Short mmCIF file of C-alpha atoms (C1' of nucleotides) in Angstrom, two decimals:
data_model
loop_
_atom_site.label_atom_id
_atom_site.label_comp_id
_atom_site.label_asym_id
_atom_site.label_seq_id
_atom_site.Cartn_x
_atom_site.Cartn_y
_atom_site.Cartn_z
CA UNK A 1 48.98 180.12 221.52
CA UNK A 2 48.04 176.49 221.67
CA UNK A 3 46.72 175.32 224.99
CA UNK A 4 47.04 171.64 225.70
CA UNK A 5 47.21 172.36 229.38
CA UNK A 6 48.37 169.37 231.33
CA UNK A 7 48.70 171.41 234.46
CA UNK A 8 47.19 170.06 237.60
CA UNK A 9 44.37 172.48 238.15
CA UNK A 10 40.89 172.20 236.72
CA UNK A 11 40.18 174.73 234.02
CA UNK A 12 36.96 176.60 233.42
CA UNK A 13 34.69 174.52 231.28
CA UNK A 14 34.62 176.95 228.40
CA UNK A 15 38.37 176.54 227.93
CA UNK A 16 38.39 172.77 228.02
CA UNK A 17 38.08 171.10 224.63
CA UNK A 18 35.85 168.40 226.08
CA UNK A 19 34.12 169.19 229.35
CA UNK A 20 34.24 166.63 232.14
CA UNK A 21 31.30 164.29 232.36
CA UNK A 22 31.78 160.97 234.03
CA UNK A 23 35.39 160.84 234.93
CA UNK A 24 36.19 164.41 235.76
CA UNK A 25 38.65 165.18 233.06
CA UNK A 26 39.66 161.99 231.43
CA UNK A 27 41.35 163.62 228.48
CA UNK A 28 43.89 165.31 230.68
CA UNK A 29 44.26 162.24 232.87
CA UNK A 30 45.13 160.22 229.80
CA UNK A 31 47.69 162.75 228.64
CA UNK A 32 49.23 162.79 232.09
CA UNK A 33 49.36 159.01 232.28
CA UNK A 34 50.87 158.74 228.83
CA UNK A 35 53.43 161.41 229.63
CA UNK A 36 54.37 159.56 232.80
CA UNK A 37 54.73 156.33 230.87
CA UNK A 38 56.92 157.95 228.23
CA UNK A 39 59.12 159.37 230.95
CA UNK A 40 59.34 156.19 233.00
CA UNK A 41 59.81 153.66 230.25
CA UNK A 42 61.63 156.03 227.90
CA UNK A 43 59.58 154.64 225.09
CA UNK A 44 56.11 154.98 223.67
CA UNK A 45 55.42 151.40 222.74
CA UNK A 46 53.19 151.05 225.78
CA UNK A 47 49.66 150.03 225.00
CA UNK A 48 46.70 152.31 224.98
CA UNK A 49 45.13 149.82 227.36
CA UNK A 50 47.95 150.41 229.80
CA UNK A 51 47.24 154.11 229.70
CA UNK A 52 43.58 153.41 230.34
CA UNK A 53 44.50 151.14 233.23
CA UNK A 54 46.57 153.88 234.82
CA UNK A 55 43.74 156.34 234.45
CA UNK A 56 41.40 153.83 236.02
CA UNK A 57 39.03 153.48 233.09
CA UNK A 58 38.10 150.72 230.72
CA UNK A 59 40.28 149.80 227.78
CA UNK A 60 37.98 151.57 225.40
CA UNK A 61 37.41 154.87 227.16
CA UNK A 62 40.38 156.61 225.52
CA UNK A 63 38.78 156.24 222.12
CA UNK A 64 36.19 158.78 223.14
CA UNK A 65 38.91 161.42 223.34
CA UNK A 66 41.49 160.21 220.84
CA UNK A 67 40.44 158.47 217.64
CA UNK A 68 43.79 156.67 217.50
CA UNK A 69 46.73 156.05 219.74
CA UNK A 70 48.65 158.39 217.46
CA UNK A 71 46.44 161.26 218.53
CA UNK A 72 47.16 160.74 222.20
CA UNK A 73 50.87 160.72 221.48
CA UNK A 74 50.39 163.90 219.49
CA UNK A 75 48.91 165.59 222.54
CA UNK A 76 51.79 164.38 224.70
CA UNK A 77 54.29 165.73 222.20
CA UNK A 78 52.54 169.08 222.29
CA UNK A 79 52.99 169.21 226.05
CA UNK A 80 56.67 168.59 225.52
CA UNK A 81 56.91 171.54 223.15
CA UNK A 82 55.10 173.78 225.59
CA UNK A 83 57.55 172.89 228.33
CA UNK A 84 60.43 173.52 225.99
CA UNK A 85 59.07 176.89 225.03
CA UNK A 86 58.59 177.88 228.65
CA UNK A 87 62.10 176.75 229.48
CA UNK A 88 63.56 178.84 226.68
CA UNK A 89 61.58 181.92 227.65
CA UNK A 90 62.62 181.61 231.28
CA UNK A 91 66.25 181.27 230.27
CA UNK A 92 66.51 184.36 228.10
CA UNK A 93 64.43 186.61 230.33
CA UNK A 94 66.33 189.82 230.94
CA UNK A 95 69.20 189.16 228.57
CA UNK A 96 69.89 192.00 226.16
CA UNK A 97 72.84 190.69 224.20
CA UNK A 98 71.21 188.47 221.61
CA UNK A 99 74.39 186.46 221.04
CA UNK A 100 74.30 185.61 224.73
CA UNK A 101 70.59 184.91 224.56
CA UNK A 102 71.07 182.55 221.64
CA UNK A 103 73.88 180.74 223.38
CA UNK A 104 71.99 180.43 226.65
CA UNK A 105 68.78 179.33 225.05
CA UNK A 106 70.66 176.87 222.91
CA UNK A 107 72.22 175.35 225.97
CA UNK A 108 68.86 175.22 227.71
CA UNK A 109 67.34 173.64 224.63
CA UNK A 110 69.82 170.80 224.55
CA UNK A 111 69.67 170.23 228.30
CA UNK A 112 65.90 170.13 228.27
CA UNK A 113 65.97 167.74 225.34
CA UNK A 114 68.40 165.26 226.82
CA UNK A 115 66.62 165.55 230.16
CA UNK A 116 63.79 163.44 228.76
CA UNK A 117 65.09 161.75 225.62
CA UNK A 118 61.98 159.73 224.83
CA UNK A 119 59.74 162.75 225.12
CA UNK A 120 62.05 164.77 222.93
CA UNK A 121 62.06 162.01 220.32
CA UNK A 122 58.31 161.79 220.51
CA UNK A 123 57.99 165.52 219.88
CA UNK A 124 59.58 165.06 216.49
CA UNK A 125 57.66 162.54 214.53
CA UNK A 126 55.20 160.22 216.32
CA UNK A 127 55.22 158.73 212.87
CA UNK A 128 56.60 159.99 209.63
CA UNK A 129 54.85 163.24 210.27
CA UNK A 130 54.75 165.03 207.03
CA UNK A 131 53.51 162.65 204.38
CA UNK A 132 52.03 160.14 206.74
CA UNK A 133 48.97 159.83 204.59
CA UNK A 134 46.32 160.13 207.24
CA UNK A 135 45.91 162.46 210.16
CA UNK A 136 48.79 164.70 211.06
CA UNK A 137 50.05 165.59 214.51
CA UNK A 138 48.42 168.98 214.51
CA UNK A 139 48.82 169.79 218.19
CA UNK A 140 52.52 169.04 218.27
CA UNK A 141 53.00 170.90 215.02
CA UNK A 142 51.40 174.04 216.39
CA UNK A 143 53.17 173.85 219.74
CA UNK A 144 56.45 173.29 217.94
CA UNK A 145 55.91 176.43 215.92
CA UNK A 146 55.46 178.36 219.16
CA UNK A 147 58.74 177.06 220.52
CA UNK A 148 60.47 177.85 217.27
CA UNK A 149 59.14 181.40 217.47
CA UNK A 150 61.24 181.95 220.57
CA UNK A 151 64.41 181.24 218.66
CA UNK A 152 63.22 183.31 215.75
CA UNK A 153 62.59 186.25 218.06
CA UNK A 154 66.16 186.10 219.28
CA UNK A 155 67.52 186.03 215.76
CA UNK A 156 65.28 188.90 214.72
CA UNK A 157 66.31 191.09 217.60
CA UNK A 158 69.95 190.20 217.05
CA UNK A 159 69.65 191.09 213.40
CA UNK A 160 68.14 194.43 214.30
CA UNK A 161 70.96 195.16 216.72
CA UNK A 162 73.59 194.20 214.18
CA UNK A 163 74.75 191.28 216.29
CA UNK A 164 74.11 188.79 213.53
CA UNK A 165 74.97 189.26 209.88
CA UNK A 166 71.36 189.10 208.81
CA UNK A 167 69.30 191.85 207.19
CA UNK A 168 66.82 192.88 209.87
CA UNK A 169 64.03 193.65 207.47
CA UNK A 170 64.40 190.42 205.47
CA UNK A 171 62.02 187.99 207.11
CA UNK A 172 63.10 185.19 204.83
CA UNK A 173 66.73 185.65 205.81
CA UNK A 174 65.72 185.68 209.46
CA UNK A 175 63.74 182.49 209.02
CA UNK A 176 66.69 180.81 207.35
CA UNK A 177 69.07 181.93 210.06
CA UNK A 178 66.64 180.57 212.63
CA UNK A 179 66.57 177.31 210.75
CA UNK A 180 70.34 177.21 210.95
CA UNK A 181 70.37 177.71 214.71
CA UNK A 182 67.55 175.26 215.23
CA UNK A 183 69.30 172.66 213.10
CA UNK A 184 72.43 172.96 215.19
CA UNK A 185 70.77 172.51 218.56
CA UNK A 186 68.26 169.94 217.31
CA UNK A 187 70.97 167.91 215.64
CA UNK A 188 73.21 168.04 218.67
CA UNK A 189 70.39 167.05 220.98
CA UNK A 190 69.50 164.08 218.81
CA UNK A 191 73.09 162.94 218.46
CA UNK A 192 73.58 163.07 222.21
CA UNK A 193 70.33 161.22 222.81
CA UNK A 194 71.32 158.57 220.32
CA UNK A 195 74.63 158.15 222.08
CA UNK A 196 76.61 158.78 218.93
CA UNK A 197 77.93 162.18 219.99
CA UNK A 198 81.19 161.83 221.74
CA UNK A 199 81.89 159.62 223.57
CA UNK A 200 84.64 161.02 225.70
CA UNK A 201 83.21 164.50 225.83
CA UNK A 202 81.22 166.12 228.56
CA UNK A 203 77.82 167.33 227.52
CA UNK A 204 78.67 170.89 228.45
CA UNK A 205 81.80 170.73 226.33
CA UNK A 206 79.88 169.62 223.27
CA UNK A 207 77.15 172.17 223.78
CA UNK A 208 79.60 174.99 224.21
CA UNK A 209 81.58 174.17 221.13
CA UNK A 210 78.69 173.49 218.79
CA UNK A 211 76.82 176.59 219.84
CA UNK A 212 79.99 178.63 219.78
CA UNK A 213 80.59 177.70 216.15
CA UNK A 214 76.95 178.39 215.31
CA UNK A 215 77.09 181.86 216.87
CA UNK A 216 80.35 182.56 215.10
CA UNK A 217 78.76 181.56 211.83
CA UNK A 218 75.77 183.78 212.38
CA UNK A 219 78.02 186.70 213.22
CA UNK A 220 80.37 186.38 210.30
CA UNK A 221 78.03 185.03 207.73
CA UNK A 222 77.54 187.60 205.02
CA UNK A 223 77.81 188.22 201.31
CA UNK A 224 81.53 188.54 201.80
CA UNK A 225 82.03 184.99 202.96
CA UNK A 226 78.90 183.42 201.63
CA UNK A 227 79.69 181.38 198.60
CA UNK A 228 76.87 179.31 197.16
CA UNK A 229 77.40 175.61 197.05
CA UNK A 230 76.78 176.04 193.37
CA UNK A 231 80.09 177.83 193.07
CA UNK A 232 81.85 174.88 194.66
CA UNK A 233 80.26 172.35 192.44
CA UNK A 234 82.49 170.98 189.74
CA UNK A 235 80.88 167.90 188.37
CA UNK A 236 77.27 167.61 187.35
CA UNK A 237 74.41 167.38 189.77
CA UNK A 238 74.31 164.74 192.40
CA UNK A 239 72.49 161.52 191.70
CA UNK B 1 84.91 148.35 207.91
CA UNK B 2 81.62 146.79 208.77
CA UNK B 3 80.15 144.57 206.09
CA UNK B 4 76.44 144.06 206.18
CA UNK B 5 76.36 143.54 202.43
CA UNK B 6 72.87 143.64 201.04
CA UNK B 7 74.12 143.57 197.50
CA UNK B 8 72.37 141.33 195.08
CA UNK B 9 75.06 138.79 194.29
CA UNK B 10 75.81 135.65 196.22
CA UNK B 11 78.98 135.92 198.23
CA UNK B 12 81.56 133.23 198.86
CA UNK B 13 80.57 131.16 201.84
CA UNK B 14 83.52 132.20 203.97
CA UNK B 15 82.38 135.82 203.85
CA UNK B 16 78.76 135.20 204.71
CA UNK B 17 77.88 135.41 208.37
CA UNK B 18 75.51 132.48 208.00
CA UNK B 19 76.07 130.26 204.97
CA UNK B 20 73.06 129.33 202.87
CA UNK B 21 71.40 126.06 203.73
CA UNK B 22 67.76 125.63 202.93
CA UNK B 23 66.74 129.00 201.59
CA UNK B 24 69.84 130.30 199.90
CA UNK B 25 70.62 133.30 201.99
CA UNK B 26 67.66 134.08 204.14
CA UNK B 27 69.41 136.60 206.28
CA UNK B 28 70.06 138.88 203.36
CA UNK B 29 66.63 138.23 201.89
CA UNK B 30 65.09 139.37 205.16
CA UNK B 31 67.16 142.52 205.26
CA UNK B 32 66.23 143.28 201.66
CA UNK B 33 62.55 142.71 202.31
CA UNK B 34 62.60 144.85 205.41
CA UNK B 35 64.46 147.59 203.59
CA UNK B 36 61.91 147.51 200.80
CA UNK B 37 59.08 147.70 203.31
CA UNK B 38 60.65 150.65 205.09
CA UNK B 39 61.04 152.41 201.78
CA UNK B 40 57.57 151.64 200.49
CA UNK B 41 55.54 152.24 203.60
CA UNK B 42 57.85 154.92 205.00
CA UNK B 43 57.47 153.33 208.37
CA UNK B 44 58.82 150.37 210.27
CA UNK B 45 55.71 149.31 212.06
CA UNK B 46 55.29 146.46 209.62
CA UNK B 47 55.18 143.05 211.20
CA UNK B 48 58.02 140.60 211.24
CA UNK B 49 55.55 138.15 209.79
CA UNK B 50 55.06 140.42 206.80
CA UNK B 51 58.79 140.41 206.22
CA UNK B 52 58.81 136.64 206.41
CA UNK B 53 55.91 136.47 203.97
CA UNK B 54 57.81 138.61 201.49
CA UNK B 55 60.84 136.42 201.79
CA UNK B 56 58.63 133.40 201.23
CA UNK B 57 59.32 131.67 204.52
CA UNK B 58 57.27 130.85 207.56
CA UNK B 59 56.52 133.44 210.19
CA UNK B 60 59.15 132.08 212.56
CA UNK B 61 62.08 131.61 210.24
CA UNK B 62 63.48 135.09 210.89
CA UNK B 63 64.12 134.17 214.49
CA UNK B 64 66.93 131.91 213.36
CA UNK B 65 68.82 134.99 212.19
CA UNK B 66 67.53 137.79 214.39
CA UNK B 67 66.68 137.18 218.05
CA UNK B 68 64.24 140.09 217.99
CA UNK B 69 62.59 142.33 215.47
CA UNK B 70 64.83 145.08 216.79
CA UNK B 71 67.86 143.23 215.51
CA UNK B 72 66.53 143.06 211.97
CA UNK B 73 65.86 146.77 212.03
CA UNK B 74 69.37 147.28 213.30
CA UNK B 75 70.75 145.49 210.26
CA UNK B 76 68.57 147.59 207.96
CA UNK B 77 69.79 150.76 209.62
CA UNK B 78 73.36 149.64 209.09
CA UNK B 79 72.71 149.29 205.37
CA UNK B 80 71.41 152.83 205.37
CA UNK B 81 74.61 154.10 206.95
CA UNK B 82 76.72 152.22 204.44
CA UNK B 83 74.83 153.82 201.58
CA UNK B 84 75.22 157.21 203.19
CA UNK B 85 78.94 156.70 203.59
CA UNK B 86 79.35 155.63 199.98
CA UNK B 87 77.35 158.62 198.82
CA UNK B 88 79.53 160.99 200.78
CA UNK B 89 82.74 159.42 199.52
CA UNK B 90 81.56 159.58 195.92
CA UNK B 91 80.63 163.23 196.33
CA UNK B 92 83.93 164.48 197.67
CA UNK B 93 86.15 162.41 195.40
CA UNK B 94 88.70 164.65 193.77
CA UNK B 95 87.86 167.82 195.68
CA UNK B 96 90.87 169.51 197.25
CA UNK B 97 89.31 172.55 198.88
CA UNK B 98 88.01 171.17 202.15
CA UNK B 99 85.48 173.96 202.56
CA UNK B 100 84.03 172.91 199.23
CA UNK B 101 84.21 169.27 200.22
CA UNK B 102 82.36 169.95 203.44
CA UNK B 103 79.69 171.96 201.67
CA UNK B 104 79.23 169.38 198.94
CA UNK B 105 79.16 166.44 201.29
CA UNK B 106 76.77 168.29 203.56
CA UNK B 107 74.44 168.85 200.67
CA UNK B 108 74.72 165.22 199.63
CA UNK B 109 74.08 164.15 203.22
CA UNK B 110 70.84 166.05 203.49
CA UNK B 111 69.64 164.98 200.04
CA UNK B 112 70.37 161.36 200.77
CA UNK B 113 68.60 161.65 204.10
CA UNK B 114 65.43 163.21 202.80
CA UNK B 115 65.49 160.83 199.85
CA UNK B 116 64.34 158.05 202.15
CA UNK B 117 63.00 159.69 205.30
CA UNK B 118 61.88 156.54 207.07
CA UNK B 119 65.20 154.84 206.52
CA UNK B 120 67.05 157.89 207.78
CA UNK B 121 64.89 157.98 210.87
CA UNK B 122 65.45 154.32 211.41
CA UNK B 123 69.20 154.79 211.25
CA UNK B 124 69.04 156.97 214.31
CA UNK B 125 67.38 155.09 217.06
CA UNK B 126 65.28 152.02 216.26
CA UNK B 127 64.45 152.53 219.90
CA UNK B 128 65.99 154.71 222.52
CA UNK B 129 69.36 153.42 221.48
CA UNK B 130 71.74 154.28 224.22
CA UNK B 131 70.16 153.31 227.49
CA UNK B 132 67.60 150.99 226.02
CA UNK B 133 68.33 148.47 228.69
CA UNK B 134 68.75 145.38 226.57
CA UNK B 135 70.64 144.76 223.38
CA UNK B 136 72.00 147.74 221.51
CA UNK B 137 71.96 148.36 217.78
CA UNK B 138 75.57 147.36 217.32
CA UNK B 139 75.59 147.09 213.53
CA UNK B 140 74.05 150.50 212.96
CA UNK B 141 76.32 151.99 215.58
CA UNK B 142 79.43 150.70 213.86
CA UNK B 143 78.27 151.64 210.38
CA UNK B 144 77.33 155.08 211.67
CA UNK B 145 80.83 155.58 212.99
CA UNK B 146 82.21 154.79 209.54
CA UNK B 147 79.98 157.40 207.94
CA UNK B 148 80.96 159.91 210.58
CA UNK B 149 84.61 159.22 209.82
CA UNK B 150 84.13 160.66 206.35
CA UNK B 151 83.09 164.01 207.78
CA UNK B 152 85.87 163.86 210.33
CA UNK B 153 88.41 163.27 207.58
CA UNK B 154 87.27 166.41 205.80
CA UNK B 155 87.54 168.47 208.95
CA UNK B 156 90.97 167.04 209.70
CA UNK B 157 92.35 167.80 206.28
CA UNK B 158 90.79 171.24 206.34
CA UNK B 159 92.35 171.92 209.72
CA UNK B 160 95.72 170.86 208.37
CA UNK B 161 95.38 173.17 205.38
CA UNK B 162 94.32 176.08 207.56
CA UNK B 163 90.89 176.20 205.98
CA UNK B 164 89.15 175.74 209.29
CA UNK B 165 90.06 177.47 212.52
CA UNK B 166 90.89 174.20 214.25
CA UNK B 167 94.27 173.09 215.56
CA UNK B 168 95.31 170.31 213.20
CA UNK B 169 97.11 168.31 215.86
CA UNK B 170 94.28 168.52 218.40
CA UNK B 171 92.18 165.45 217.79
CA UNK B 172 89.66 166.48 220.40
CA UNK B 173 89.13 169.83 218.71
CA UNK B 174 88.72 168.06 215.38
CA UNK B 175 86.18 165.68 216.87
CA UNK B 176 84.22 168.58 218.32
CA UNK B 177 84.29 170.48 215.04
CA UNK B 178 83.06 167.33 213.33
CA UNK B 179 80.28 167.11 215.86
CA UNK B 180 79.31 170.66 215.01
CA UNK B 181 79.12 169.96 211.29
CA UNK B 182 77.29 166.70 211.86
CA UNK B 183 74.81 168.39 214.15
CA UNK B 184 74.02 170.99 211.51
CA UNK B 185 73.35 168.56 208.69
CA UNK B 186 71.66 165.99 210.90
CA UNK B 187 69.43 168.59 212.47
CA UNK B 188 68.52 170.09 209.13
CA UNK B 189 67.77 166.70 207.65
CA UNK B 190 65.50 165.80 210.54
CA UNK B 191 63.68 169.12 210.48
CA UNK B 192 63.02 168.79 206.77
CA UNK B 193 61.86 165.22 207.18
CA UNK B 194 59.55 166.24 209.99
CA UNK B 195 58.10 168.94 207.81
CA UNK B 196 58.84 171.66 210.32
CA UNK B 197 61.63 173.29 208.32
CA UNK B 198 60.27 175.90 206.08
CA UNK B 199 57.66 175.83 204.70
CA UNK B 200 58.01 178.23 201.87
CA UNK B 201 61.64 177.46 201.24
CA UNK B 202 63.14 175.24 198.61
CA UNK B 203 65.23 172.41 199.97
CA UNK B 204 68.29 173.66 198.12
CA UNK B 205 67.84 177.09 199.63
CA UNK B 206 67.73 175.75 203.17
CA UNK B 207 70.70 173.47 202.61
CA UNK B 208 72.78 176.23 201.11
CA UNK B 209 72.11 178.67 203.90
CA UNK B 210 72.52 176.29 206.81
CA UNK B 211 75.71 174.80 205.46
CA UNK B 212 76.98 178.23 204.50
CA UNK B 213 76.61 179.42 208.06
CA UNK B 214 78.23 176.25 209.37
CA UNK B 215 81.24 176.64 207.09
CA UNK B 216 81.52 180.30 208.03
CA UNK B 217 81.50 179.31 211.69
CA UNK B 218 84.18 176.70 211.21
CA UNK B 219 86.34 179.20 209.34
CA UNK B 220 86.05 182.03 211.78
CA UNK B 221 85.73 180.12 214.98
CA UNK B 222 88.81 180.69 217.10
CA UNK B 223 90.00 181.89 220.46
CA UNK B 224 89.43 185.40 219.22
CA UNK B 225 85.73 185.00 218.76
CA UNK B 226 85.06 182.03 220.92
CA UNK B 227 83.50 183.09 224.14
CA UNK B 228 82.42 180.34 226.48
CA UNK B 229 78.77 180.23 227.38
CA UNK B 230 80.03 180.51 230.90
CA UNK B 231 81.03 184.08 230.19
CA UNK B 232 77.55 184.90 229.03
CA UNK B 233 75.88 183.37 231.98
CA UNK B 234 74.56 185.80 234.52
CA UNK B 235 72.20 184.00 236.76
CA UNK B 236 72.80 180.65 238.38
CA UNK B 237 72.65 177.33 236.63
CA UNK B 238 69.62 176.23 234.70
CA UNK B 239 66.91 174.24 236.36
"C1'" DC C 1 79.06 103.91 202.91
"C1'" DC C 2 76.15 105.16 207.09
"C1'" DG C 3 74.17 107.41 210.80
"C1'" DC C 4 74.38 111.10 213.72
"C1'" DC C 5 74.10 116.04 214.65
"C1'" DG C 6 73.39 120.74 214.64
"C1'" DG C 7 72.05 124.64 211.83
"C1'" DT C 8 67.75 125.75 209.39
"C1'" DG C 9 62.88 126.16 208.58
"C1'" DT C 10 57.93 124.81 210.05
"C1'" DT C 11 53.77 124.20 212.64
"C1'" DG C 12 51.20 125.21 216.74
"C1'" DA C 13 50.12 127.95 220.57
"C1'" DC C 14 49.62 131.92 223.86
"C1'" DA C 15 49.02 136.34 225.86
"C1'" DG C 16 48.43 140.92 224.57
"C1'" DT C 17 47.23 144.66 221.23
"C1'" DG C 18 44.56 148.33 218.36
"C1'" DA C 19 40.33 149.08 216.69
"C1'" DC C 20 35.42 148.21 215.93
"C1'" DC C 21 30.47 147.24 217.57
"C1'" DA C 22 26.50 147.43 220.43
"C1'" DT C 23 25.05 148.72 224.87
"C1'" DA C 24 24.65 151.12 229.38
"C1'" DT C 25 24.84 155.53 231.88
"C1'" DA C 26 24.65 160.20 233.29
"C1'" DG C 27 24.45 165.11 232.68
"C1'" DT C 28 21.85 168.76 229.83
"C1'" DG C 29 18.48 171.23 227.24
"C1'" DG C 30 13.68 171.47 226.29
"C1'" DC D 1 9.73 165.49 233.50
"C1'" DC D 2 11.80 163.53 229.27
"C1'" DA D 3 14.51 162.70 225.41
"C1'" DC D 4 19.18 163.44 223.68
"C1'" DT D 5 23.89 163.10 223.31
"C1'" DA D 6 28.46 162.78 225.04
"C1'" DT D 7 30.78 159.50 227.81
"C1'" DA D 8 32.14 154.97 229.47
"C1'" DT D 9 31.71 149.79 229.29
"C1'" DG D 10 32.03 144.94 227.82
"C1'" DG D 11 32.57 141.92 223.94
"C1'" DT D 12 34.86 140.66 219.88
"C1'" DC D 13 38.15 140.18 215.86
"C1'" DA D 14 42.25 139.91 213.25
"C1'" DC D 15 46.79 140.32 214.10
"C1'" DT D 16 51.22 140.65 216.47
"C1'" DG D 17 55.86 139.12 218.84
"C1'" DT D 18 57.69 135.44 220.95
"C1'" DC D 19 58.16 130.74 222.83
"C1'" DA D 20 58.29 125.55 222.37
"C1'" DA D 21 58.26 121.31 219.95
"C1'" DC D 22 58.97 119.12 215.68
"C1'" DA D 23 60.67 118.25 210.64
"C1'" DC D 24 64.25 118.73 207.27
"C1'" DC D 25 68.89 118.29 205.38
"C1'" DG D 26 73.79 118.69 204.46
"C1'" DG D 27 78.42 117.82 206.31
"C1'" DC D 28 81.06 114.99 209.63
"C1'" DG D 29 83.28 111.02 212.02
"C1'" DG D 30 83.12 106.24 211.82
#
DNA sequence: CCGCCGGTGTTGACAGTGACCATATAGTGG
DNA sequence: CCACTATATGGTCACTGTCAACACCGGCGG
């Protein structure tokens, strides 16, 4: 469990990555300020100096806690993933039918995402994450894995109960089914945020239909229907 | 059909948005340079001055063709969508089974996307596109709609042939089914680009499974299986 | 044929930025 | 009590996006 902890209260020193000296807890103050800026301006092109200004410190103070601006954004993204995870967990609490849980959590996922578009965008790729040469967004990566685990848990339980056409003991199959569900909700969220989904459809309508098709696919998907793309291919390989 | 036209040859003057005067065709040269920079650096934080340098003009020349840097990026994104559209069309040419066409085009979509991650990212949201206050990325938006139309055509034909469980005469249902397919491939592409899909899975494996589930969902989805999220909901609304 | 004119490219300038350096300060361990 | 080190500060640099004023040049009306 990754703890970025942007909550309001002061934590015990031994839990804080960098104990408060002069400012109190500048690291958290910076994350809070940056998060507020992302939310207000719906953008993360604000300057690091602006963040410092908001936190009431000099323009160079942030560099004591974050080597680069990228690292601060990474921490903000991690907070976003933690909130997402908590939202998902709260939504599925007490639901036993895993198809229902998947549908509900999927809806919550999309609603949480479009509730703060810039933050959601920031969570995925403060830069070209994967092969970005230098430092990677480790915090966001870890927090994202935690959020993903919620979805994976639903799929796993649903596989065990026979709700989804996935072999319960095959962890790879479960991971792939999770990827499928995540792709659906992530893609839908992004398309809505980008304003290319619809227009002319209510958000609820789009969510319901996309998730409905996804659940139907997970239920019916099996060796019976599954036909590799390979079998459909007629000409040579692409490219 | 939107024509951004970054092809190499010189076009007749009456087709060019801004006929060549001093430079030849600076507008296209700028787009080409920017596209090359996006591809090389896998990032679009390069400076407008760098683009101008590459095109061999002064640092302010670009402003005669693009009011802001954002507008140049918009044009680059539009080129990306045109390439995507052409790739999809080439892939499905001659395929009659619309399930196969959807699977093949979906595979091509993802491969094209991850083939140039930064460009794909740029295509969706040079900034927070929709409510970004000022000017919108009109070129990319239009070109994106053209690419989307390819997918929609597949769904429509498949609905007509009874391949997909969608009423062929219901354009809204077709649009929503298209949204579902688009969400799946878009989401998968983004997750792979971000490096959060997998790891431990081959790209082909992920594509095959995600698209397989999507196709299965589109085939089986119907009033029989479709159960509104509303019906699953027990507690009050989210949030 | 000429001179004007507007689209095109250039030079110069400005405020603001990310990142580095040396320096000051304030808790902490010895 | 004192050094030590993490923390914060001010100064600086190259660079950026954008604006304004100026130079170029090809097509147009006369």
